[in-house]
Coordinates of C-alpha atoms in Angstrom, one line a residue:
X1 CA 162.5 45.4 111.8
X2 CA 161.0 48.5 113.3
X3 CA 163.7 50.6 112.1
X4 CA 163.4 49.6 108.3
X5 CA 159.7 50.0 108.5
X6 CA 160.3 53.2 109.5
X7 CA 163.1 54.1 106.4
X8 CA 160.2 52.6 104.0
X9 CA 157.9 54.9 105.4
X10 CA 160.5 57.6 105.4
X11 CA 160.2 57.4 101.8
X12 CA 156.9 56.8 101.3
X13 CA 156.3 60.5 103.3
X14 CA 159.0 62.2 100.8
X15 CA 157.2 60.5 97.9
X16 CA 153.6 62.0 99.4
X17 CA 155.2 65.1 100.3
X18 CA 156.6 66.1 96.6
X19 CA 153.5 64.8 94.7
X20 CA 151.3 67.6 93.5
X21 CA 147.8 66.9 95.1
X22 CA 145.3 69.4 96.6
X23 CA 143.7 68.4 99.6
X24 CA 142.0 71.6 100.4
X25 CA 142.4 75.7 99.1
X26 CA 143.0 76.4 102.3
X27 CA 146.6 74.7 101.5
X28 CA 147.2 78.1 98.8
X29 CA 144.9 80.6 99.8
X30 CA 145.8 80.6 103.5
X31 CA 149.2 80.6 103.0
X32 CA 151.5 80.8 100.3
X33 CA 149.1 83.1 97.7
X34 CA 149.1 85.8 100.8
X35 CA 152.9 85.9 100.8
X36 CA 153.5 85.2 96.7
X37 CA 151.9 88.2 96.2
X38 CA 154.1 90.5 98.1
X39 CA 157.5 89.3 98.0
X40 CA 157.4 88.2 94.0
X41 CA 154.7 90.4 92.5
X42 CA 153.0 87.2 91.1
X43 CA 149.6 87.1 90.4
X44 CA 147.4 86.6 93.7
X45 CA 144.1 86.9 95.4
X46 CA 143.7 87.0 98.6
X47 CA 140.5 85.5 100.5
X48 CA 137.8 87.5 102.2
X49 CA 139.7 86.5 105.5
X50 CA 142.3 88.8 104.7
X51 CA 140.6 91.7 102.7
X52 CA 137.7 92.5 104.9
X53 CA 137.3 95.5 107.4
X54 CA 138.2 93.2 110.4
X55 CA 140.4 89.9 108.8
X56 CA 140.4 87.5 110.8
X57 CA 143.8 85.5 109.9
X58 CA 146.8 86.1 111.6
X59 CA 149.9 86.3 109.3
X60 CA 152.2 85.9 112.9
X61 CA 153.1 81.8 112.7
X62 CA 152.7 81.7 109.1
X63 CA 155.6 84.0 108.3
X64 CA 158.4 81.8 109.6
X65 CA 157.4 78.8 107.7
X66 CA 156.3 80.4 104.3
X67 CA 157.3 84.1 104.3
X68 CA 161.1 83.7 105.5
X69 CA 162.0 80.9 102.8
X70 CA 160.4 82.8 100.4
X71 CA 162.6 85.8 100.9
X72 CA 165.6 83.9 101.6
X73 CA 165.0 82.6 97.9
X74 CA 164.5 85.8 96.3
X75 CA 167.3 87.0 98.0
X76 CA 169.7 84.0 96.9
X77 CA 168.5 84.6 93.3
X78 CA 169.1 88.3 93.3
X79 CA 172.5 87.7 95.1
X80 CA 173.7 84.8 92.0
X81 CA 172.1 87.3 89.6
X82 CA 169.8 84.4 88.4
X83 CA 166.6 87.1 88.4
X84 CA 164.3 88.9 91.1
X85 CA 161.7 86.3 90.6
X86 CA 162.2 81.9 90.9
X87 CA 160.1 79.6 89.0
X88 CA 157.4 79.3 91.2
X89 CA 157.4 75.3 90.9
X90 CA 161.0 76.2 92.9
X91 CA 158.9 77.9 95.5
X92 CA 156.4 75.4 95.8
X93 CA 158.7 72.4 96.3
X94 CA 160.9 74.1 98.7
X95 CA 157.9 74.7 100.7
X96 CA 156.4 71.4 100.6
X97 CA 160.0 69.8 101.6
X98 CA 159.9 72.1 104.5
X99 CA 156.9 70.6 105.4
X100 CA 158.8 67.5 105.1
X101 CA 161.4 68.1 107.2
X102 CA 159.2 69.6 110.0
X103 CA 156.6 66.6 110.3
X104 CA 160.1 64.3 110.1
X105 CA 162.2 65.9 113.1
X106 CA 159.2 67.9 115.1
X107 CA 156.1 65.9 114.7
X108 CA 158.1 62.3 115.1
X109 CA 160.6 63.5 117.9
X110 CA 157.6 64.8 119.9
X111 CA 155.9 61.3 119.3
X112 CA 158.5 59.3 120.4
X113 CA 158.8 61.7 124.2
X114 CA 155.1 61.6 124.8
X115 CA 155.4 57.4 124.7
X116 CA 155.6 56.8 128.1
X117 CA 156.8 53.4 128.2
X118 CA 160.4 53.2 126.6
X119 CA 159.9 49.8 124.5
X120 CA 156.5 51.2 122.5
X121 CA 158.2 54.5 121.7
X122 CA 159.8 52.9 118.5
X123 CA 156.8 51.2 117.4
X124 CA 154.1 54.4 117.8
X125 CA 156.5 56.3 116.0
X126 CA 156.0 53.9 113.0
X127 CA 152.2 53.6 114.1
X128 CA 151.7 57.2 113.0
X129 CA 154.3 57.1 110.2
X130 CA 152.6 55.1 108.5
X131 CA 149.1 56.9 109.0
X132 CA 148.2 58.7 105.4
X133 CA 147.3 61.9 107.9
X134 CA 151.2 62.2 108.4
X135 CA 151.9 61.5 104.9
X136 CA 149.4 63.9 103.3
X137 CA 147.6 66.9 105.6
X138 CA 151.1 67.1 107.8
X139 CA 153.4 67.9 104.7
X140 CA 150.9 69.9 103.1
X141 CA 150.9 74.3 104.1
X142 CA 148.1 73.9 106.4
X143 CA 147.9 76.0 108.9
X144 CA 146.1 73.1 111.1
X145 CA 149.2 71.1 109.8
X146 CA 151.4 73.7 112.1
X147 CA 149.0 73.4 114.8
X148 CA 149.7 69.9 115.2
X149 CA 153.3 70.9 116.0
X150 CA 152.2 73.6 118.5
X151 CA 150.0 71.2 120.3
X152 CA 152.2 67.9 120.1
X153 CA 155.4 69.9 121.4
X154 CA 153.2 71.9 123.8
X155 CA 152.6 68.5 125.5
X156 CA 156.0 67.7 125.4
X157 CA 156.8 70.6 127.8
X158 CA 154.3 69.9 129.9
X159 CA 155.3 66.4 130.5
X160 CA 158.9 68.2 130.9
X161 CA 157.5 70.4 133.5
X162 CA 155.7 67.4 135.6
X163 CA 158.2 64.8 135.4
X164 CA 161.7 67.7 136.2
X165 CA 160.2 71.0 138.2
X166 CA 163.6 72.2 139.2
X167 CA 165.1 72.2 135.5
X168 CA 162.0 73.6 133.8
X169 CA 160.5 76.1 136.3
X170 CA 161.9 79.3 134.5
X171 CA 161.9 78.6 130.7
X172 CA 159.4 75.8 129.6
X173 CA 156.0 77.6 130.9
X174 CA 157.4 80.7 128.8
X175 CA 156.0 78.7 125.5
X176 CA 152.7 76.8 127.4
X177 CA 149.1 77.9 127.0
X178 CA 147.2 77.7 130.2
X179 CA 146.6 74.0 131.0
X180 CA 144.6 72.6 133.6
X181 CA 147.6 70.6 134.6
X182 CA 149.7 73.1 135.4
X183 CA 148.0 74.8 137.9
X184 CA 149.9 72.8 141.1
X185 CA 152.7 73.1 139.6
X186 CA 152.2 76.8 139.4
X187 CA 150.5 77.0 143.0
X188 CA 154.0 75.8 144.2
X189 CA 156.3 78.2 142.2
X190 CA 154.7 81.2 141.5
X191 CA 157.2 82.9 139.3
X192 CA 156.7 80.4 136.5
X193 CA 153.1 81.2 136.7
X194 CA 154.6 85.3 136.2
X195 CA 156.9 84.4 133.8
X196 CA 154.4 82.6 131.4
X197 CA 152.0 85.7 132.0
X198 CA 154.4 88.2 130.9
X199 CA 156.0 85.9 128.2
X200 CA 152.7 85.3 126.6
X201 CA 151.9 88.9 126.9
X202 CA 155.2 89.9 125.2
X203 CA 154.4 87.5 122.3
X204 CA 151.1 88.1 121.9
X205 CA 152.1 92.0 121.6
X206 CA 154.6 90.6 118.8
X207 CA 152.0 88.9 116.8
X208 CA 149.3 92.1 116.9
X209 CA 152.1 94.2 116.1
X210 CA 152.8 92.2 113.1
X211 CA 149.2 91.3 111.8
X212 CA 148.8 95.5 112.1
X213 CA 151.4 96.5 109.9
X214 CA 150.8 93.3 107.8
X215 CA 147.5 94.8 106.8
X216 CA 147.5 98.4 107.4
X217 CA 151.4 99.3 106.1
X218 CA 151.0 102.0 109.3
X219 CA 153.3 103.2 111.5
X220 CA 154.3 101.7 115.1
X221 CA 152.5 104.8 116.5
X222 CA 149.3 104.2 114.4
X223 CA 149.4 100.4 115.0
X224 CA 149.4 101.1 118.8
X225 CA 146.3 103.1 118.3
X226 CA 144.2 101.1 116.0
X227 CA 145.5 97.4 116.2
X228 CA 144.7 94.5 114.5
X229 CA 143.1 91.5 116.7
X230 CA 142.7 88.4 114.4
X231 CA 142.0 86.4 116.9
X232 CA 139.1 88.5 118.1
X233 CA 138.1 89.2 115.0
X234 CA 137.7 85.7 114.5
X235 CA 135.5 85.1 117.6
X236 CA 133.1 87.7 116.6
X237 CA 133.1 85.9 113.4
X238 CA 132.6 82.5 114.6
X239 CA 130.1 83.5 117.2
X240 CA 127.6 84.5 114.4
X241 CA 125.9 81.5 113.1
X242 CA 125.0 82.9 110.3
X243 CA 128.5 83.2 109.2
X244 CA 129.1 79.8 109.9
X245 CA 125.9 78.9 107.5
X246 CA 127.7 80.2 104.3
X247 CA 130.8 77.7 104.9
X248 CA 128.3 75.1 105.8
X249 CA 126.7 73.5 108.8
X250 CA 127.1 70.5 110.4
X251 CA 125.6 68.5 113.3
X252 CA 127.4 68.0 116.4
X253 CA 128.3 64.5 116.1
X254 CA 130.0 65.4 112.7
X255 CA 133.8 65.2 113.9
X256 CA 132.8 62.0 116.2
X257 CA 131.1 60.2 113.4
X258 CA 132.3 61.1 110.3
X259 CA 135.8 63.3 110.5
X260 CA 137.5 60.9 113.4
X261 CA 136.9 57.8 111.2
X262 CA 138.3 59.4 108.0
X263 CA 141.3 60.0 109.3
X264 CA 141.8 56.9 111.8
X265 CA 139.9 54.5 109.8
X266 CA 140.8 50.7 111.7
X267 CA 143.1 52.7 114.5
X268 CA 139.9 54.2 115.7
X269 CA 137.9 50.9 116.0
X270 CA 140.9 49.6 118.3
X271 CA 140.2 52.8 120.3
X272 CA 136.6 52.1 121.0
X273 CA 136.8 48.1 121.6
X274 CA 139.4 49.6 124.0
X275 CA 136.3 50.9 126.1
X276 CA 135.2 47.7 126.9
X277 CA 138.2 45.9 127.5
X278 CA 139.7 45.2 131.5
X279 CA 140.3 48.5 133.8
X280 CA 143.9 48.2 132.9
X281 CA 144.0 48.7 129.6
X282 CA 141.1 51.5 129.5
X283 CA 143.3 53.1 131.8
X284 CA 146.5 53.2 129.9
X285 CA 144.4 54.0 126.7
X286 CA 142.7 57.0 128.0
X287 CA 143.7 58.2 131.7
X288 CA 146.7 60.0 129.8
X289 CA 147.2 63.9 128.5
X290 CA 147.4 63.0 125.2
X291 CA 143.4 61.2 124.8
X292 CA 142.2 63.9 127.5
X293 CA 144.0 66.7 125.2
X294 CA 142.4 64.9 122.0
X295 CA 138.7 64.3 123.0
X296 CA 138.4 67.5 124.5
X297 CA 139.7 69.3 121.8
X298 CA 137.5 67.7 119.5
X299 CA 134.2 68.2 121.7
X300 CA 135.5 72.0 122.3
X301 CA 135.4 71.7 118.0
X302 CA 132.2 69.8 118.3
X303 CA 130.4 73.5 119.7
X304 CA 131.3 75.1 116.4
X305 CA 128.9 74.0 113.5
X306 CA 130.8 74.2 110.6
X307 CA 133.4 70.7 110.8
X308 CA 135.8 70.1 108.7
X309 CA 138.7 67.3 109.0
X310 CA 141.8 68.9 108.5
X311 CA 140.3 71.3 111.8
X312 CA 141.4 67.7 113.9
X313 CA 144.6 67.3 112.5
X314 CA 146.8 67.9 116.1
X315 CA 144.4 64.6 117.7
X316 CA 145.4 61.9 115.0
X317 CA 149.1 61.7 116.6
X318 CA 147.9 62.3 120.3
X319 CA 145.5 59.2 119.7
X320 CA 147.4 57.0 118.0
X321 CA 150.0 57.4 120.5
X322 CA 147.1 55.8 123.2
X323 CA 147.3 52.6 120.7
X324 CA 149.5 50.1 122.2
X325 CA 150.1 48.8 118.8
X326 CA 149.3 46.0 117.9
X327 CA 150.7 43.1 115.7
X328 CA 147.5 41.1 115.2
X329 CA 146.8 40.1 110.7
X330 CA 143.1 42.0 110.6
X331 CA 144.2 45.4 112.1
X332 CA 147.8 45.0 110.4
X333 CA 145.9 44.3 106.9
X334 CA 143.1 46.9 107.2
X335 CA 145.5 49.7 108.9
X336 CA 148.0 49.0 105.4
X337 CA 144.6 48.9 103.2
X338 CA 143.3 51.6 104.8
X339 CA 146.3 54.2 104.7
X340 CA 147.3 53.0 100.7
X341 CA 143.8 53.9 99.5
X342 CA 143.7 57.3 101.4
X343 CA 147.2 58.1 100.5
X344 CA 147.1 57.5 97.1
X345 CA 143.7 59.2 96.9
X346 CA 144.5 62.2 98.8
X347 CA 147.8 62.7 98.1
X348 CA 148.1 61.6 94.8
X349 CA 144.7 62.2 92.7
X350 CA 142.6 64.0 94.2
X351 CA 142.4 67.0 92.3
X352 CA 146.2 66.1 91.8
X353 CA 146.0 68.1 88.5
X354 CA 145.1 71.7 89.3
X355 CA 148.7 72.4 90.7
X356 CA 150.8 70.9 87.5
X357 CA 147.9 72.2 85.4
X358 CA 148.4 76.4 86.2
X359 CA 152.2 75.9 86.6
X360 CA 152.0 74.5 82.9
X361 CA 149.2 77.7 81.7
X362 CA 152.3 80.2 80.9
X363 CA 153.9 77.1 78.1
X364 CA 150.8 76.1 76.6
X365 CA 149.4 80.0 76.3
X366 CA 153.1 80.9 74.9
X367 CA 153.0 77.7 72.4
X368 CA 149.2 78.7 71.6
X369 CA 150.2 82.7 70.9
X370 CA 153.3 81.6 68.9
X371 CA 150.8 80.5 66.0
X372 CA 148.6 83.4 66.0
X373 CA 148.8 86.0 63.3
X374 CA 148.5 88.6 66.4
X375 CA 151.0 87.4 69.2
X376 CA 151.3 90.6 70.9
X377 CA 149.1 91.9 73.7
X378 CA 146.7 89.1 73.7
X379 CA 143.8 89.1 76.2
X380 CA 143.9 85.6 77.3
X381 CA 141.2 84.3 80.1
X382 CA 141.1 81.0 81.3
X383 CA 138.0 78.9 82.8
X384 CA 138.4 76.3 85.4
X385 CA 135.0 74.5 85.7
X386 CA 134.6 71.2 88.4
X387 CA 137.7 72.2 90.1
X388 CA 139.1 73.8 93.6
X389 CA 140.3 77.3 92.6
X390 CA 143.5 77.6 91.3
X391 CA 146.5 79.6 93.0
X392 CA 147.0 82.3 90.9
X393 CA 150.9 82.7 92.3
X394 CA 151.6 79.5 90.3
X395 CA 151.6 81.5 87.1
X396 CA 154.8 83.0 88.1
X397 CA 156.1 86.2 86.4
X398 CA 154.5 86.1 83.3
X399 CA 155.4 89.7 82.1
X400 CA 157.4 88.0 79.7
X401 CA 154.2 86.9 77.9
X402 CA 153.0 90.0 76.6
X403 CA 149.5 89.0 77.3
X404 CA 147.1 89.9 80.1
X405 CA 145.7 86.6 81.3
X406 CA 142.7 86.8 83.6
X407 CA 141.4 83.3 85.5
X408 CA 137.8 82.5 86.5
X409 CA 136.7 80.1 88.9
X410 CA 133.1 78.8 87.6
X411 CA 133.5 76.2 90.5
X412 CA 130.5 73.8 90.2
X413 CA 128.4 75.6 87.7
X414 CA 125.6 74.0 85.7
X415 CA 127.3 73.1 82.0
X416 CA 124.8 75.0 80.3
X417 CA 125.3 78.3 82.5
X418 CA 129.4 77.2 81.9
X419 CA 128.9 77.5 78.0
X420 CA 127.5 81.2 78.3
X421 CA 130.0 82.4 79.7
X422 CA 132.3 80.9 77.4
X423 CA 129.7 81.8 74.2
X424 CA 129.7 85.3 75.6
X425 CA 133.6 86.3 75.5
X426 CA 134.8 83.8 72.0
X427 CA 135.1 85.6 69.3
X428 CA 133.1 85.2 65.9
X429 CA 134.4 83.8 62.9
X430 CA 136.9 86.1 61.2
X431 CA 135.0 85.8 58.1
X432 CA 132.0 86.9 60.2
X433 CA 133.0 90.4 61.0
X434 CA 133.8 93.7 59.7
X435 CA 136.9 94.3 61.7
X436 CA 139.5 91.7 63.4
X437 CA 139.4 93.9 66.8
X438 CA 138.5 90.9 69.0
X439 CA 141.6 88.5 67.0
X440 CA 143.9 88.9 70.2
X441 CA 141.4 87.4 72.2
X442 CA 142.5 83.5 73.7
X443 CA 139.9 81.4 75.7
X444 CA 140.9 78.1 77.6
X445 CA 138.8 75.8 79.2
X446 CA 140.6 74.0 82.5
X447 CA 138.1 70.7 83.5
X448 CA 137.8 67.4 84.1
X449 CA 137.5 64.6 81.6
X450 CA 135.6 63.3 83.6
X451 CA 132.7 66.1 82.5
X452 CA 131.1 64.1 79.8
X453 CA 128.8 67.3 79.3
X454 CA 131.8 68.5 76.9
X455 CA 131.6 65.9 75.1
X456 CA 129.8 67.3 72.5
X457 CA 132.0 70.3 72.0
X458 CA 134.6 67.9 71.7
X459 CA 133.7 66.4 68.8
X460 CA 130.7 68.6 67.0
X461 CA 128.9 67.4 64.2
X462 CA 129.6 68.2 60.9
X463 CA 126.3 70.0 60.1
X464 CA 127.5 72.4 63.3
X465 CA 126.6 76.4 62.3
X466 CA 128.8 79.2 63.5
X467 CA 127.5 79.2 66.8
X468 CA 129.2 76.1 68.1
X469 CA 132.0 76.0 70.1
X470 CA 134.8 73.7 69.6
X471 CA 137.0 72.6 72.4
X472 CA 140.8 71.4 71.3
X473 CA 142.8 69.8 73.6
X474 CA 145.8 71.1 74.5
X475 CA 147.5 69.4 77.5
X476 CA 146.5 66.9 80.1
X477 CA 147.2 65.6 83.2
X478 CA 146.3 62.4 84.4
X479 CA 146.4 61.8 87.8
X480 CA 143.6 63.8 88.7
X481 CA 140.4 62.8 90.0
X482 CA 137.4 65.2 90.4
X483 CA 135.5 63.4 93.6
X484 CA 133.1 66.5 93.1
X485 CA 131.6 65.1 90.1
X486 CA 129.5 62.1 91.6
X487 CA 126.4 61.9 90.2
X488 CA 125.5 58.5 91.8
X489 CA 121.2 59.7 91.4
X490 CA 121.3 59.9 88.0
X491 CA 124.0 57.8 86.8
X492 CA 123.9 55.5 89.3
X493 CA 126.9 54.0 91.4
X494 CA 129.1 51.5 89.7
X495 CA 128.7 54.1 86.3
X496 CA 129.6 56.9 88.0
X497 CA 132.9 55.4 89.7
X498 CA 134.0 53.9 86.3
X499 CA 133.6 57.6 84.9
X500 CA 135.1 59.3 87.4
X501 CA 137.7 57.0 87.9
X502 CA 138.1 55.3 84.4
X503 CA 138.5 59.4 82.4
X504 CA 140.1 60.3 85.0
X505 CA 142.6 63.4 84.2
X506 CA 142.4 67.2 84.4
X507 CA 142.6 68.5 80.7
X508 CA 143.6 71.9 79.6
X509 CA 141.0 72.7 76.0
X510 CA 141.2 76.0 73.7
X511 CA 137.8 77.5 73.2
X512 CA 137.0 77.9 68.9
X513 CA 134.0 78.6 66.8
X514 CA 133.4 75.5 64.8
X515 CA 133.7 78.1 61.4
X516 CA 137.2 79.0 63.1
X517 CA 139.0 75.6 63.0

């Protein structure tokens, strides 16, 4: 039974794993927009994180994952002769199946070791297969989702190390952090302790070395002499609170209280009741490395204000592995409800439409420029209003287009400062003007239908003057839900989860004059 279960869930993770959601930007801006840029020439923009003075990401472990299969790719296509540049959707698929396959072999093979007792092995491993965290965040390109790995498999070799000193003593403490647990170990063969000094200190050279010429392009001799510390960076960063204030604050019970339960959900509950249950079975749940690695890592967390989930991605397995899993109807029915409405949710709607939506902007500009009188060197822009921001790499090479498209993020912005901007760059009637100079200008709107504040421009009135604007539909995606746009004070609760849920769909409009339709 256990092994079917597991198959089913198999599928369900590849299902997750290729559907378009967007959990967080961090899943594009992070990653795959800092390496698009430079290996295809697409369009990109790259976060304050990596254009400041002092950036404060290192591009060292994100390489491997993203930057090596996207060269591999470009060099495959240039070695067919199929181009210089893949579709991008190409690139973006490959990369999310490589999340697959890591969160399938590493995440579950490290699971099934850190079980101590053989006959629960099986049954953990389906415990956290079938959590939405593993279907979603783990096959997304987080960063925290590659963390996870590190610290699961960083565990792994520790238990190694413990349980077979003679076998491990040389290689194993060459990957290891320092750990608490280690320290006898050490005490009694000193050489490991040297080895994982100078191993560390070798990689650690590596990675400073590579974030240096990563963002300077300077010589070995020059990197030497100026390096780049992303890691220190960061520290000086994150040790300013008022940094911290303009990604927002949050108290220090935020990850116990809010972030642990949104990813546990009933799993969670079991852990707590487990508390007050007989010596024994407080003992196996907690006296382990993996809930001592877990709750101090999320209390370490708990010091920093600004909380978000994603940041406690690596304790979701390590906890769930503390679960003696259970077969009772009320945790079996709530952990099933639980996971189904957060995996459909996060990895299926919410804003599940901004990914298909700019992959599908080079079609529906080139079908829009094929009926213009002017189809040549047209300044397109495009608005994206109630939405995360948009990769920009997902536009691909779009030299091809002959037009100049420029994309603006108006994030959250009130609907009456949103029609400005859009009043301020349409053009005027033809009929209205002396010359056609501004003819080659396109303007799209990318929101929610959701946004019943375009309503009007949807379907103006007759007696409309030249000053309205007109928004014609030209695409749509459906599953897209825009949780951003709950208004629950002014349209109360059950209206404003029938709007948001019942329009739901990301929707792609061109920008007129009512006189110009």
């Amino acid at each position: 039974m256990w092994r079917r279960t597991y198959l089913l869930l198999l599928l369900v993770r590849i299902y997750f794993a290729l559907s378009p959601s967007y959990v967080h930007p961090d899943e594009h801006f992070q990653s795959l927009e800092v390496f698009a840029g430079r290996i295809y020439s697409y369009p990109s923009q790259l976060t304050w994180e990596f254009t400041s003075d002092n950036p404060i990401r290192s591009v060292f472990p994100l390489w491997p994952v993203y930057g090596l299969p996207m060269n591999l790719v470009k060099w495959f296509y240039n070695e067919t002769g199929l181009g210089n540049s893949p579709p991008p959707e190409l690139i973006y698929y490959i990369l999310r199946g490589g999340m697959f396959v890591l969160s399938f072999v590493l995440e579950d093979w490290a699971v099934y070791e850190l079980v101590p007792t053989p006959r629960y092995r099986v049954p953990t491993v389906v415990l956290v297969a079938s959590s939405y965290v593993t279907w979603t965040y783990q096959t997304h390109t987080f960063s925290n989702s590659l963390e996870t790995l590190l610290v699961t498999w960083g565990l792994v070799l520790i238990q190694r190390i413990v349980e077979n000193r003679k076998r491990s003593a040389f290689f194993s403490p060459a990957v290891l952090s320092l750990v608490v647990v280690l320290v006898p170990h050490f005490i009694q063969k000193p050489f490991s302790f040297a080895v994982l000094v100078g191993c560390g200190s070798f990689f650690a050279a590596i990675a400073i070395l590579t974030d240096t010429i990563f963002y300077r392009s300077s010589s070995l001799i020059e990197s030497i002499r100026h390096p780049v510390i992303t890691p220190l960076n960061n520290l000086i960063y994150n040790s300013n609170s008022l940094n911290l204030a303009e990604h927002g604050l949050h108290p220090f019970y935020h990850h116990f209280l809010v972030n642990l339960p949104q990813l546990l959900g009933p799993a969670l509950v079991v852990l707590v009741v487990s508390l007050y249950m007989k010596p024994t079975i407080r003992a196996a749940t907690f006296y382990n490395r993996r809930a001592i690695s877990a709750i101090s890592g999320t209390m370490i967390l708990s010091a920093i204000p600004h909380q978000e989930p994603r940041f406690l991605l690596p304790c979701v397995p390590l906890l769930l592995t503390c679960i003696r899993p259970l077969k009772t109807r009320p945790f079996l029915v709530s952990w099933i409800a639980f996971n189904a409405i957060l995996g459909f949710l996060m990895g299926v709607y919410h804003q599940g439409g901004v990914v298909p939506t700019q992959l599908a902007m080079p079609s529906i500009i080139s079908s829009t420029m094929a009926g213009q009188t002017q189809a040549e060197n047209m300044n397109v822009t495009v608005f994206w209003w109630k939405t995360y921001s948009p990769p920009l790499w997902l536009l691909g090479d779009t030299s091809e287009l002959q037009a100049d498209i420029q994309t603006h993020n108006l994030m959250g912005m009130r609907g009456t400062d949103m029609i400005k901007q859009l009043d301020s760059l349409v053009p005027s009637c033809p009929s209205l003007l002396s010359s056609s100079k501004n003819n080659n200008n396109l303007i799209f709107l990318v929101a929610p239908r959701s946004a019943t504040f375009l309503d009007t421009y949807t379907t103006p009135s007759a007696s409309a003057d030249a000053a309205q604007l007109h928004l014609t539909e030209q695409w749509t995606y459906t599953n897209h839900l825009n949780l951003d746009d709950m208004d629950f004070g002014d349209d109360g609760f059950l209206s404003t989860i029938t709007r948001v849920i019942g329009r739901r769909g990301l929707t792609v409009w061109s920008v007129e004059r009512v006189g110009c339709v």
